[in-house]
Short mmCIF file of C-alpha atoms in Angstrom, two decimals:
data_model
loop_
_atom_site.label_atom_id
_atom_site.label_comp_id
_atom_site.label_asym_id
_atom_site.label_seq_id
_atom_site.Cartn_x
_atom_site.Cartn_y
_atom_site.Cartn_z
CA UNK Y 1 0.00 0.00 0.00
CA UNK Y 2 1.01 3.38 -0.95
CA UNK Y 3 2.19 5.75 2.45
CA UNK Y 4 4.35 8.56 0.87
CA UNK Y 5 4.87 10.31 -2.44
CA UNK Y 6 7.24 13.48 -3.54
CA UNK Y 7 7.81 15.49 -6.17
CA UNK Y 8 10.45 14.24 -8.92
CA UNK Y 9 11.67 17.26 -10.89
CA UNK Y 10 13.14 15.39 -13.48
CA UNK Y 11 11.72 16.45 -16.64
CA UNK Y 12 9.96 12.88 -18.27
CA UNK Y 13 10.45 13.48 -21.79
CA UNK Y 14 13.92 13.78 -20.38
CA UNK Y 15 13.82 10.87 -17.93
CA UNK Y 16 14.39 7.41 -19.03
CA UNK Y 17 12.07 6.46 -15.82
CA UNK Y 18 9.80 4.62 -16.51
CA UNK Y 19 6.03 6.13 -15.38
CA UNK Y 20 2.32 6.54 -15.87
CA UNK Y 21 0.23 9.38 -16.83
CA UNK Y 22 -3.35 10.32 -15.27
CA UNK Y 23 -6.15 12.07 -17.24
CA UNK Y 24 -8.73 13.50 -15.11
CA UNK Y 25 -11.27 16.39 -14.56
CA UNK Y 26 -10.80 18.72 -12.21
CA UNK Y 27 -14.55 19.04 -11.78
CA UNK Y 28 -16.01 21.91 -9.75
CA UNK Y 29 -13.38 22.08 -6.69
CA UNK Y 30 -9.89 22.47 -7.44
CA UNK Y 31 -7.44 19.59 -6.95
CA UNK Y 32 -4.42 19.48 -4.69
CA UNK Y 33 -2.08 21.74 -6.78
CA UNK Y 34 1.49 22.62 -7.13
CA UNK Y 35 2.04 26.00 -6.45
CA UNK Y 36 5.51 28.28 -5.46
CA UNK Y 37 4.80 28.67 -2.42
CA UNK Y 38 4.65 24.34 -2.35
CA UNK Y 39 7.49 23.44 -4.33
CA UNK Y 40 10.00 22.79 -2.09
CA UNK Y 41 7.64 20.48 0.61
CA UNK Y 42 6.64 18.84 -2.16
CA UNK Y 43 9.76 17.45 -3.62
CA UNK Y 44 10.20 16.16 0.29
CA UNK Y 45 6.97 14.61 0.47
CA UNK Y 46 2.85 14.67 -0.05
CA UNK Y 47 1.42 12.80 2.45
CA UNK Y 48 -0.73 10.25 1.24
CA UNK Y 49 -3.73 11.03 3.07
CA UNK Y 50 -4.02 15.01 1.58
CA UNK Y 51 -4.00 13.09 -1.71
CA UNK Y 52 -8.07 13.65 -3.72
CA UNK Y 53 -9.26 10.02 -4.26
CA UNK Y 54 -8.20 9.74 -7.68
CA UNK Y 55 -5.05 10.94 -7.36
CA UNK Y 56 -4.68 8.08 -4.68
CA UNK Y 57 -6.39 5.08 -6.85
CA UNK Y 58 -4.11 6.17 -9.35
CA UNK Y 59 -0.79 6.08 -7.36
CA UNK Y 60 -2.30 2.87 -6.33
CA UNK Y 61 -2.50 1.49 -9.56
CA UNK Y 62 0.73 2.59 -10.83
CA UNK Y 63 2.59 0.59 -8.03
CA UNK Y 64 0.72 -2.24 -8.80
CA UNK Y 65 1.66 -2.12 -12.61
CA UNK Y 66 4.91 -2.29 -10.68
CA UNK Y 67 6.01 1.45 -11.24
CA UNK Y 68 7.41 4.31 -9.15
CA UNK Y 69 6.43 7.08 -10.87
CA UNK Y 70 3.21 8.94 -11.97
CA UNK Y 71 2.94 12.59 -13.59
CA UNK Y 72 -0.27 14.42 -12.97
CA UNK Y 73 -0.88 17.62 -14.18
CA UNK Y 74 -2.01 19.51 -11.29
CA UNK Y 75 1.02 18.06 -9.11
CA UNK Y 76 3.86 18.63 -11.66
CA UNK Y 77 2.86 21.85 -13.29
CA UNK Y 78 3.30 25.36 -10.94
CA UNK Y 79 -0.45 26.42 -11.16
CA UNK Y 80 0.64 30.43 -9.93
CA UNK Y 81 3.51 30.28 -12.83
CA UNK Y 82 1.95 31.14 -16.22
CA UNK Y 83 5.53 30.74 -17.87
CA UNK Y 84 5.93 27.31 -16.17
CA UNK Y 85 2.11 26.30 -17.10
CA UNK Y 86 2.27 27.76 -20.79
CA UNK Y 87 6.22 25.59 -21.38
CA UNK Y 88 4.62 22.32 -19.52
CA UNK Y 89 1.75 23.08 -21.65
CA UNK Y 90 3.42 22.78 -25.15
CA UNK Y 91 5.56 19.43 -23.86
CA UNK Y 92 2.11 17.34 -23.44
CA UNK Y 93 2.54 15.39 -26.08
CA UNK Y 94 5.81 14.28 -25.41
CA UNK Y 95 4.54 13.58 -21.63
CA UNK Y 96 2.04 11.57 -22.35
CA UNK Y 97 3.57 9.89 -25.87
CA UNK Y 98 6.66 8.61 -23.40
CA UNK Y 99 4.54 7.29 -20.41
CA UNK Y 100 4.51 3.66 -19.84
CA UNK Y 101 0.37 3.78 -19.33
CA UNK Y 102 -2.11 6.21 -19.34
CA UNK Y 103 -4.72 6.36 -16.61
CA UNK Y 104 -8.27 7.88 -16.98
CA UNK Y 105 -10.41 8.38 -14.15
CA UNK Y 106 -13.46 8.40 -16.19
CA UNK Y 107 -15.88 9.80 -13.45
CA UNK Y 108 -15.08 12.58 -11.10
CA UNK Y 109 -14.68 11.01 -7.52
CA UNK Y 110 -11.56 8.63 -8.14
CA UNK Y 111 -11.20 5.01 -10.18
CA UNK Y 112 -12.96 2.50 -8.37
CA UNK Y 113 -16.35 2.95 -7.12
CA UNK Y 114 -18.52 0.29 -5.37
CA UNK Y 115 -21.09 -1.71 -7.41
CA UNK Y 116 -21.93 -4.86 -9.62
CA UNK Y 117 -19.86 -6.44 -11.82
CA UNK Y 118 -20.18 -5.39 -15.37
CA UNK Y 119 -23.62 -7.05 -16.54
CA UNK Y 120 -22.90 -9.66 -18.49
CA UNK Y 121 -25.15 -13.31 -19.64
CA UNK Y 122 -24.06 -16.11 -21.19
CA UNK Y 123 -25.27 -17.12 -24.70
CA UNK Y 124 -25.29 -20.80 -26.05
CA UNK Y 125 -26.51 -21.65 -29.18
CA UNK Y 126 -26.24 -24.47 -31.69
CA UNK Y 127 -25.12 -24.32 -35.73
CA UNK Y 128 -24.80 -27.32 -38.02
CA UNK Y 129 -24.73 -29.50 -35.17
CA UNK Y 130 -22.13 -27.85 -32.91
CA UNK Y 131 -22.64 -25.98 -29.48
CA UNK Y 132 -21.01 -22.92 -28.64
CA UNK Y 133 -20.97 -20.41 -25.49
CA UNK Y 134 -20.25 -16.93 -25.94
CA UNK Y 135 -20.74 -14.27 -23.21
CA UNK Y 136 -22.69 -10.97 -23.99
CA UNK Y 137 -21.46 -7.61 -21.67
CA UNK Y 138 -23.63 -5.31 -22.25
CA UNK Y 139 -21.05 -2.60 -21.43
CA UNK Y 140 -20.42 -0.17 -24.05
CA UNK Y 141 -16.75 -0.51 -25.28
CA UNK Y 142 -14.48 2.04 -24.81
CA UNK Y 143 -14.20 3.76 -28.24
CA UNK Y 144 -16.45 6.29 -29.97
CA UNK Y 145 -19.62 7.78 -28.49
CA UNK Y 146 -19.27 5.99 -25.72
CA UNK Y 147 -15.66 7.35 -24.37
CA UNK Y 148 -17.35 11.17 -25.58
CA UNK Y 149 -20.46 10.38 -23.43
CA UNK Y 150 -18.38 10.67 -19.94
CA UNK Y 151 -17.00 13.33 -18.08
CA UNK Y 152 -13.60 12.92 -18.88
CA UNK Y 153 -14.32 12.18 -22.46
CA UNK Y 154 -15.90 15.63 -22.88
CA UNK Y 155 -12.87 17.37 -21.67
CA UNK Y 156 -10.61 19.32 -24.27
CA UNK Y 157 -6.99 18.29 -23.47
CA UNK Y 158 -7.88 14.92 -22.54
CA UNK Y 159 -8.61 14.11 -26.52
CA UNK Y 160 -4.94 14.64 -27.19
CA UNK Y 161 -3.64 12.74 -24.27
CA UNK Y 162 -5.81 9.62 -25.56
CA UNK Y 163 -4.59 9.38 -28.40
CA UNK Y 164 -1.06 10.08 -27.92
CA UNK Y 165 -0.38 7.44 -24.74
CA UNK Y 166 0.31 4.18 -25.91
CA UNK Y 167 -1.47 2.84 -23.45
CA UNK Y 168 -4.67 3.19 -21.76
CA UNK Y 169 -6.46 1.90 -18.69
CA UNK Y 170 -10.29 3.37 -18.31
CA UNK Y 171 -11.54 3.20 -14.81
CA UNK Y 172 -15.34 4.45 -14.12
CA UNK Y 173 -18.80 2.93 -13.02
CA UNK Y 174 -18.97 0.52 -15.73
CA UNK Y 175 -15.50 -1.35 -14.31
CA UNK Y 176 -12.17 -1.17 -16.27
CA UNK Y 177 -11.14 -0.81 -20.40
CA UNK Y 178 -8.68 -0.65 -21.92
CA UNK Y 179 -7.00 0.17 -25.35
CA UNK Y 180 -3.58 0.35 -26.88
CA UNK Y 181 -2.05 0.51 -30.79
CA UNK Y 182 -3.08 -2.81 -31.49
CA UNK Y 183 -6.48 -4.13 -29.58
CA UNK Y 184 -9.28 -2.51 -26.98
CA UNK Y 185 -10.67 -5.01 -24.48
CA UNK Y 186 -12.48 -4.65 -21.10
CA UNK Y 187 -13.62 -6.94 -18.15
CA UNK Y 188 -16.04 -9.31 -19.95
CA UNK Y 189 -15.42 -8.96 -23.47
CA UNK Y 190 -12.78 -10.71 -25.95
CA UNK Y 191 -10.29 -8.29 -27.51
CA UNK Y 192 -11.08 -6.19 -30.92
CA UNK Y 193 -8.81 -5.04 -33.13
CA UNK Y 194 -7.90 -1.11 -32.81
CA UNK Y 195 -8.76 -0.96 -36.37
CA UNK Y 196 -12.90 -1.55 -35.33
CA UNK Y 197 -12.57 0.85 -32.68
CA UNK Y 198 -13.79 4.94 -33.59
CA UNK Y 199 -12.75 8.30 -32.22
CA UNK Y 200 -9.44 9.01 -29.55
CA UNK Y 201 -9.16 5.67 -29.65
CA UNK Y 202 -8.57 5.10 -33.37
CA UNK Y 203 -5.69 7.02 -34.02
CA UNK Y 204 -3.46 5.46 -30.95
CA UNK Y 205 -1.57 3.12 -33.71
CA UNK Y 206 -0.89 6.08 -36.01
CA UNK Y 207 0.93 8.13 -33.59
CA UNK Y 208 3.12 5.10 -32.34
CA UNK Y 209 6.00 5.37 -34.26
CA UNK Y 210 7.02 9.00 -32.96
CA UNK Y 211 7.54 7.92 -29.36
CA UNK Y 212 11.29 8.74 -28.24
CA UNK Y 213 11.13 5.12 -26.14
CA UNK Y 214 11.00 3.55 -29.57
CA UNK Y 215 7.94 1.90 -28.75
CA UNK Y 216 5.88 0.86 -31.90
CA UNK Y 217 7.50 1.02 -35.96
CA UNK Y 218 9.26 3.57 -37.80
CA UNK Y 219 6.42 3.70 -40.03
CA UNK Y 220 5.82 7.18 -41.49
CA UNK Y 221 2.20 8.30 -42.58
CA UNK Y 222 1.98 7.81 -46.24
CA UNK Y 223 0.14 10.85 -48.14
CA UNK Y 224 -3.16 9.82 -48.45
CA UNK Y 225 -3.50 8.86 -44.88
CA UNK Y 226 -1.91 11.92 -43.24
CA UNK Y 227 -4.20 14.30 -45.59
CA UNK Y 228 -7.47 12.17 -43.96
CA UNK Y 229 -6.18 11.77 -40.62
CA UNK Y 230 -5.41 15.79 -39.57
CA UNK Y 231 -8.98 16.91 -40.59
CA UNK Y 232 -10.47 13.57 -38.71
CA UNK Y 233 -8.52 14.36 -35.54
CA UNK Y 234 -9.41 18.25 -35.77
CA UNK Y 235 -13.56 17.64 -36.24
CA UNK Y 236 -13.15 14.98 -33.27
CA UNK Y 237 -11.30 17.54 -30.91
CA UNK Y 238 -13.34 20.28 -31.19
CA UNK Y 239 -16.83 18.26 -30.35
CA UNK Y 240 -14.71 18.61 -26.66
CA UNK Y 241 -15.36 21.19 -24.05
CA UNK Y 242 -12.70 23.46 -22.81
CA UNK Y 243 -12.71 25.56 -20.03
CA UNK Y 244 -11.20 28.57 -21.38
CA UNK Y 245 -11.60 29.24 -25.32
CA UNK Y 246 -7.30 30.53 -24.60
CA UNK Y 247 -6.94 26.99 -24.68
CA UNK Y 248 -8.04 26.08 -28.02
CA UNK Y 249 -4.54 25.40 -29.78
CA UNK Y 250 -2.61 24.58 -26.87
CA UNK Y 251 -4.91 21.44 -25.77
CA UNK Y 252 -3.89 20.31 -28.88
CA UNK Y 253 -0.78 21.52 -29.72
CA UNK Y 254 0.79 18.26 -28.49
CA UNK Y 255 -0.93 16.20 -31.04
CA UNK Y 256 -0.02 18.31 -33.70
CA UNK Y 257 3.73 18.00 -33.41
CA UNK Y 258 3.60 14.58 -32.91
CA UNK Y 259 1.38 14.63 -36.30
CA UNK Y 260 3.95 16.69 -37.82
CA UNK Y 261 6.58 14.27 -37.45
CA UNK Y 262 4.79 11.40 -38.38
CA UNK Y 263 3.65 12.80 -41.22
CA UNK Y 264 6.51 15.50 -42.34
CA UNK Y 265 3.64 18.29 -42.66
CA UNK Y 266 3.86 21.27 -41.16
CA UNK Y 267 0.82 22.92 -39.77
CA UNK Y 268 0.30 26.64 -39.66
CA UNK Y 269 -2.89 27.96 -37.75
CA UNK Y 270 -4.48 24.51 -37.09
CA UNK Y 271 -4.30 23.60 -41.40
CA UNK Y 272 -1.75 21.31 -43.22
CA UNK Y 273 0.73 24.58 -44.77
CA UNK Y 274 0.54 22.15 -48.17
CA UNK Y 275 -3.67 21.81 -47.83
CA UNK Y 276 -4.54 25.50 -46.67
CA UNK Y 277 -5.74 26.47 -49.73
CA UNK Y 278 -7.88 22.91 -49.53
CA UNK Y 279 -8.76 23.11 -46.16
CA UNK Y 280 -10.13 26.49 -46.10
CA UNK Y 281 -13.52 25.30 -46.49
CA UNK Y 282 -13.77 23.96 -42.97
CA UNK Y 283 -17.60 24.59 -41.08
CA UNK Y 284 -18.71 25.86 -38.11
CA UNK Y 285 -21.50 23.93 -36.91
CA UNK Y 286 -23.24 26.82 -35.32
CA UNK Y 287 -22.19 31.14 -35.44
CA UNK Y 288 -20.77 31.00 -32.10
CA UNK Y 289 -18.55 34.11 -32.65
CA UNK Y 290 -14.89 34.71 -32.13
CA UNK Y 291 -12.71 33.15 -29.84
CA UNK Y 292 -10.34 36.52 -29.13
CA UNK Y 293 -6.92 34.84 -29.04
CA UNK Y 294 -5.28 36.96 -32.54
CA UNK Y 295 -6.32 33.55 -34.73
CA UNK Y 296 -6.83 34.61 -38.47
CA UNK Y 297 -10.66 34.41 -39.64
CA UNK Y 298 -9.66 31.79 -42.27
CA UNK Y 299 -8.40 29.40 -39.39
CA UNK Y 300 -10.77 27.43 -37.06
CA UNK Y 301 -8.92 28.44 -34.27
CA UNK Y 302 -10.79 32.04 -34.34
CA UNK Y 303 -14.37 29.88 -34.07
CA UNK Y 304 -15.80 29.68 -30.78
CA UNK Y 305 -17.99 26.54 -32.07
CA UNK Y 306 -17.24 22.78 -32.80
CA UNK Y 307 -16.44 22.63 -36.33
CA UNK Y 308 -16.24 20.46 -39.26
CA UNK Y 309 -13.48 19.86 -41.71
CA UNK Y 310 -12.43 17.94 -44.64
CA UNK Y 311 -10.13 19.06 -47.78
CA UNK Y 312 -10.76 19.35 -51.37
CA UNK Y 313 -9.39 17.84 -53.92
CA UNK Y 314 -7.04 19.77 -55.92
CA UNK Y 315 -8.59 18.54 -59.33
CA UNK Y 316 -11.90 20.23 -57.89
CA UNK Y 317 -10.17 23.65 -56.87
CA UNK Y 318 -11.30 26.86 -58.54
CA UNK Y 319 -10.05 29.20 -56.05
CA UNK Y 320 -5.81 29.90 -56.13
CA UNK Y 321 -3.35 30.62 -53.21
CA UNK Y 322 -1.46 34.06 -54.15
CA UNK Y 323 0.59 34.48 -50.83
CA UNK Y 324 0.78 31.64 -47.92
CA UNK Y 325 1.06 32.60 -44.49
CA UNK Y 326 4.31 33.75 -42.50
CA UNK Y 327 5.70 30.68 -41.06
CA UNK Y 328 6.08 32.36 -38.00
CA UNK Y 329 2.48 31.42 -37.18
CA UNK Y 330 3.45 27.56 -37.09
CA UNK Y 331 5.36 28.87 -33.95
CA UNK Y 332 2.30 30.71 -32.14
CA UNK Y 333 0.47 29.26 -29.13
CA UNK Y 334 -3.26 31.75 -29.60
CA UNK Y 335 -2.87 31.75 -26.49
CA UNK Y 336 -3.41 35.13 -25.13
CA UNK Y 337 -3.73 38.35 -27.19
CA UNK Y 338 -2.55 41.46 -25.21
CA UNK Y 339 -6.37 43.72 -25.49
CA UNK Y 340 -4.42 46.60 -27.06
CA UNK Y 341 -2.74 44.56 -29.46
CA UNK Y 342 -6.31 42.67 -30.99
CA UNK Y 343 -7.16 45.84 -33.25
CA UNK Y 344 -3.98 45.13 -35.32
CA UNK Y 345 -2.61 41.64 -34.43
CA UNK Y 346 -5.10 39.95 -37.41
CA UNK Y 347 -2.98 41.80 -40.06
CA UNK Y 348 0.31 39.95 -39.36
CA UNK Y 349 -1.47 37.05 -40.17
CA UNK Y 350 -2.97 37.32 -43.90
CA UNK Y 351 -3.19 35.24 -46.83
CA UNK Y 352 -4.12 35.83 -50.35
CA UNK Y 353 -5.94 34.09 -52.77
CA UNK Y 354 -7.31 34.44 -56.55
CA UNK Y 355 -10.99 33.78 -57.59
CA UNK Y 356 -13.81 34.72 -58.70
CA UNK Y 357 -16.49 37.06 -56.44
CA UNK Y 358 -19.79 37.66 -56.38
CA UNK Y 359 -22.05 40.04 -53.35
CA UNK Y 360 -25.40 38.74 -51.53
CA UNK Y 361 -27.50 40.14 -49.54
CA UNK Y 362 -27.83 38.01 -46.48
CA UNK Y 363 -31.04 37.32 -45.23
CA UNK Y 364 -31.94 34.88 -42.24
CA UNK Y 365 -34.49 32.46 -41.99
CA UNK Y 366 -35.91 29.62 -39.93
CA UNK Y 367 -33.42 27.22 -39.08
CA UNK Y 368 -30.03 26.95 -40.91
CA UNK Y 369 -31.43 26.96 -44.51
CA UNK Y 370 -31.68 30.60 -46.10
CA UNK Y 371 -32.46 31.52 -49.54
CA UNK Y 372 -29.47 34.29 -49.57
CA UNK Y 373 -27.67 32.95 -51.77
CA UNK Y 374 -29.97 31.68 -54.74
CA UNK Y 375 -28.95 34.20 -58.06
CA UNK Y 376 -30.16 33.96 -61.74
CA UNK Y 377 -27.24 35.97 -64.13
CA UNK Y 378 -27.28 34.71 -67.99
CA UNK Y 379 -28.35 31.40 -68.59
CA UNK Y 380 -27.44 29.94 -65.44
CA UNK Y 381 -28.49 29.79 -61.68
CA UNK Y 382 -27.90 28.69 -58.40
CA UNK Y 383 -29.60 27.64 -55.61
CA UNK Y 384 -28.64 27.25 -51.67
CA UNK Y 385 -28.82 23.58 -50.83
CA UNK Y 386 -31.04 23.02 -47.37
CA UNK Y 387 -28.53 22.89 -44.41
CA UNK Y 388 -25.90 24.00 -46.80
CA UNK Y 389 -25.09 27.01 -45.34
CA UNK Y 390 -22.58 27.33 -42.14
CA UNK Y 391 -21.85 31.22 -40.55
CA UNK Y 392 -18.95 31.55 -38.52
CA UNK Y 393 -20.52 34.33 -36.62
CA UNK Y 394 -23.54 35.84 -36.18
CA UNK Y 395 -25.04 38.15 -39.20
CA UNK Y 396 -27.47 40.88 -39.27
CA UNK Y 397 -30.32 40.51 -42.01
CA UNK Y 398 -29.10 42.98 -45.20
CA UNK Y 399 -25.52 42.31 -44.50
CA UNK Y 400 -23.61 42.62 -47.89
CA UNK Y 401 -21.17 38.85 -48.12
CA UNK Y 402 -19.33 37.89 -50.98
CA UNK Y 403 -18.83 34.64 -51.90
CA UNK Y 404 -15.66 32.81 -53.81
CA UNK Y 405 -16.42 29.41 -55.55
CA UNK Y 406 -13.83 27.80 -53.78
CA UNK Y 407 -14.11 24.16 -55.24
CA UNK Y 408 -16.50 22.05 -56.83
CA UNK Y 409 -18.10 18.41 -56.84
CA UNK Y 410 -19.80 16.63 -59.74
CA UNK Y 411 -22.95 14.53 -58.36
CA UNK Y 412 -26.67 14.87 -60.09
CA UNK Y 413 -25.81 18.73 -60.20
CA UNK Y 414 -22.72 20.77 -59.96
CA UNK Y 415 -22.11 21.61 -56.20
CA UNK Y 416 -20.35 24.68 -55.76
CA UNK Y 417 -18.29 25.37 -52.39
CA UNK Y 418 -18.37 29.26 -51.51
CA UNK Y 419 -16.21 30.84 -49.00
CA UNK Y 420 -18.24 33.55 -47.68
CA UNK Y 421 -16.29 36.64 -46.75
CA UNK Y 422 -17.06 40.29 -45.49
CA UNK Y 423 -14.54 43.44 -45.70
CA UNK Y 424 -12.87 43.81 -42.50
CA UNK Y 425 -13.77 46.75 -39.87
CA UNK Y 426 -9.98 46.65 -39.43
CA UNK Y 427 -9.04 48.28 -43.07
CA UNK Y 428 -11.31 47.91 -46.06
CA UNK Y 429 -7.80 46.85 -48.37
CA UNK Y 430 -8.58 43.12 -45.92
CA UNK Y 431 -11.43 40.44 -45.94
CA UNK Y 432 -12.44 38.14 -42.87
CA UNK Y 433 -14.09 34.94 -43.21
CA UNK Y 434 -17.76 34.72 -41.83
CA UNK Y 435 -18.72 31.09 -42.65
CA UNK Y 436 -18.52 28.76 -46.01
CA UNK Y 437 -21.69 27.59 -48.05
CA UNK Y 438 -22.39 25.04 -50.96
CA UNK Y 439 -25.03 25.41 -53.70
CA UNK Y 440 -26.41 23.82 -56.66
CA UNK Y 441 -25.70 25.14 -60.04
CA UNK Y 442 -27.88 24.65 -62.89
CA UNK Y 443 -27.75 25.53 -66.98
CA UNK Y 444 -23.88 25.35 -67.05
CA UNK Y 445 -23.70 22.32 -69.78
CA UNK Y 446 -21.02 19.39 -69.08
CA UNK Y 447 -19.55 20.77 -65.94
CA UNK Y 448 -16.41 18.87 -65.60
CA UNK Y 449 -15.51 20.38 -69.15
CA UNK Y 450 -13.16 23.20 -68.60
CA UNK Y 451 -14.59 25.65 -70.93
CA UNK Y 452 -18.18 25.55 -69.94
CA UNK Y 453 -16.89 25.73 -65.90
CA UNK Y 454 -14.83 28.58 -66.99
CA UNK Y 455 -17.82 30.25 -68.94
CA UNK Y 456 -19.94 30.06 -65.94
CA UNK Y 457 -17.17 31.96 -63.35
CA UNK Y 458 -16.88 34.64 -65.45
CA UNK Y 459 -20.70 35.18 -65.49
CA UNK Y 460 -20.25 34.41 -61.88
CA UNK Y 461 -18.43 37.63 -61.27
CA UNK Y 462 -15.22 38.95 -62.22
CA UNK Y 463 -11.61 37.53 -60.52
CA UNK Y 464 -10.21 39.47 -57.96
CA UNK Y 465 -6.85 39.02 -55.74
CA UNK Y 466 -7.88 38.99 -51.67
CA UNK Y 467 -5.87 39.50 -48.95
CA UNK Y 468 -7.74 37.47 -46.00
CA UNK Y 469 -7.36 38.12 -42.30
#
């Protein structure tokens, strides 16, 4: 049984040590906490017994697993030091990418908690004359909805540390799970193969070969799979709550180096630097507003909502990319904006593209389906698709938006992707993005012929180099 515990200063992702990791929520009442004024007593000793119950099932587990050492956040991270919290904050990945096993206390209130067994029956049945047993838990595994349902699977910067530990143990009501590169398994049930398993859980085996133990394959990402995975992981980690909208690229920040190595992308304002011009078209799944840490529009990191992204393919692209970004922003934290500096801190940030443009009026109506955006010019037309349209923030009715086709898809009709932009209230020479929408466009002849696409965007309105903030 576990008596005594200290604080070990030794940096892990410096530390060949081995040791586990806890993900928890801090719930309503704050934790016990590392703070300057504690530093010192701590690396002598933390008496057991001041220890919150899941901090102690979880020291208690990792001596079991027959290890000395566990990192948890509040414990190992000064919470009065914003320079010590914001560096700590930026090594997650590594932390948690290096630990031995990751333990999530998926209910506030600690790891084990008194109850039944998992339910659980057993099943015989007879085929072509032979009889078989099977048991039935009628426990939800840990993957997917299920792991997004709990308390701790809600939580922001527990998404990245998921994903990145090789290893995970799941204690709540429902008993213990548990998932790692290759399998996911709990109490009752026979092992599945990662490869059935959905959210977090999913991309475990993807991220293994970037630990610095060397546990799991040199593997790299190969194209195709690193341009699906980044938009996956981004639409997963934003259905998460976070305490503090600050937060929004740091709680991930972790995964995205590791994704950057694995993959040898770079990522500049939450989008793949080689994709941006694809990847603009993410949605916002509701006009939340701004999240006020100096993002760009054109990034999701400036949306306050969960969002939605995928990339276009580049034989569908009608928009160009003029100027990238400064690569100075794949440096950036958004974490906090000085007030003083947020009237002029968008216009280090802009990018410029080539494409056609064309005003609407916007006009709301019920639900997310408007009519704003249907137009007749020449021969041809185009109509807003129901539930097509996606506002980054809030408009008012007889607000002036352009729109830039921005890619298309061939299906029964021509589906046109607009990015929907307003001049900014910083300098009229700049544009911000307020949302994306797609519509259906008739009269044009054989779309995927150049010529007849081409006729249409120059009825659509005339090209026009943007500068996007």
């Amino acid at each position: 049984m576990c008596d005594k515990s200290h604080l070990n200063n030794t940096p892990p992702a410096e530390s060949r040590l081995a040791y586990c990791t806890l993900s928890h929520r801090w719930g309503q009442g704050q934790p016990l906490k590392l703070t300057r004024d504690l530093y010192e007593s701590f690396q002598q000793d933390i008496p057991f017994e001041d220890l919150p119950k899941t901090f102690a099932d979880a020291a208690q587990i990792t001596l079991n697993l027959g290890i000395s050492y566990l990192w948890i956040d509040s414990l190992c991270i000064c919470q009065d030091d914003h320079d010590d919290w914001l560096a700590e904050s930026m090594e997650m990945g590594d932390i948690y990418a290096n630990g031995i096993c990751n333990i999530a206390a998926l209910e506030p209130g600690g790891c084990y908690f008194d109850g039944p067994t998992p339910a659980a029956k057993a099943l015989y049945f007879t085929t072509r004359g032979k009889h078989y047993l099977t048991i039935k838990s009628n426990k939800p595994s840990p993957v997917g909805e299920w792991l997004r349902k709990t308390p701790l699977g809600k939580r922001g910067w527990v998404f990245q540390e998921i994903v990145l530990s090789p290893r995970t143990l799941f204690y709540g009501v429902d008993g213990i799970s548990w998932s790692c590169i290759e399998e996911v398994a709990d109490e009752v049930r026979s092992m599945r193969h990662v490869a059935y398993s959905e959210g977090a859980t999913a991309y475990k085996s993807a991220f293994a070969n970037c630990r610095t133990r060397g546990i799991g394959t040199s593997r790299k990402m190969d194209t195709g799979e690193s341009y699906r995975i980044w938009p996956e992981l981004v639409s997963e980690y934003t259905d998460t709550v976070l305490t503090y909208d600050s937060d929004k690229w740091l709680a991930i920040s972790g995964l995205a180096g590791r994704y950057m190595r694995v993959s040898d992308r770079r990522i500049v304002a939450g989008l793949d630097e080689d994709r941006l011009l694809e990847e603009l078209v993410w949605w916002s799944k509701s006009p939340a507003g701004r999240v006020m840490n100096g993002a760009p529009t054109w990034s999701w990191l400036s949306c306050r909502s969960s969002i939605g992204m995928y990339a276009a393919k580049q034989d569908e692209m009608l928009a160009t990319m003029i100027t990238l970004p400064d690569k100075q922003l794949a440096a950036i934290t958004w974490h906090t904006v000085p007030s003083s500096s947020l009237s002029t801190q968008p216009k280090l940030y802009p990018i410029r593209i080539s494409g056609h443009v064309r005003p609407f009026c916007y006009t709301a109506q019920e639900g997310p389906f408007n009519e704003s955006f249907d137009a007749k010019f020449q021969t041809y037309s185009i109509e807003a698709e129901d539930k097509r349209i996606w506002l980054d923030v809030p408009l008012e009715d007889g607000t002036t938006v352009w729109g830039i086709p921005h890619s298309w898809m061939l299906a029964f009709d021509p589906r046109l992707t607009m990015i929907l932009i307003v001049p900014s209230d910083f300098d009229q020479d700049f544009w911000e993005r307020v949302g994306v929408c797609t519509v259906l466009v008739y009269n044009v002849g054989k779309w995927d012929d150049p010529r007849d696409r081409e006729s249409f965007l120059l009825a659509f309105g005339p090209v026009k180099e943007l500068t996007i903030i």
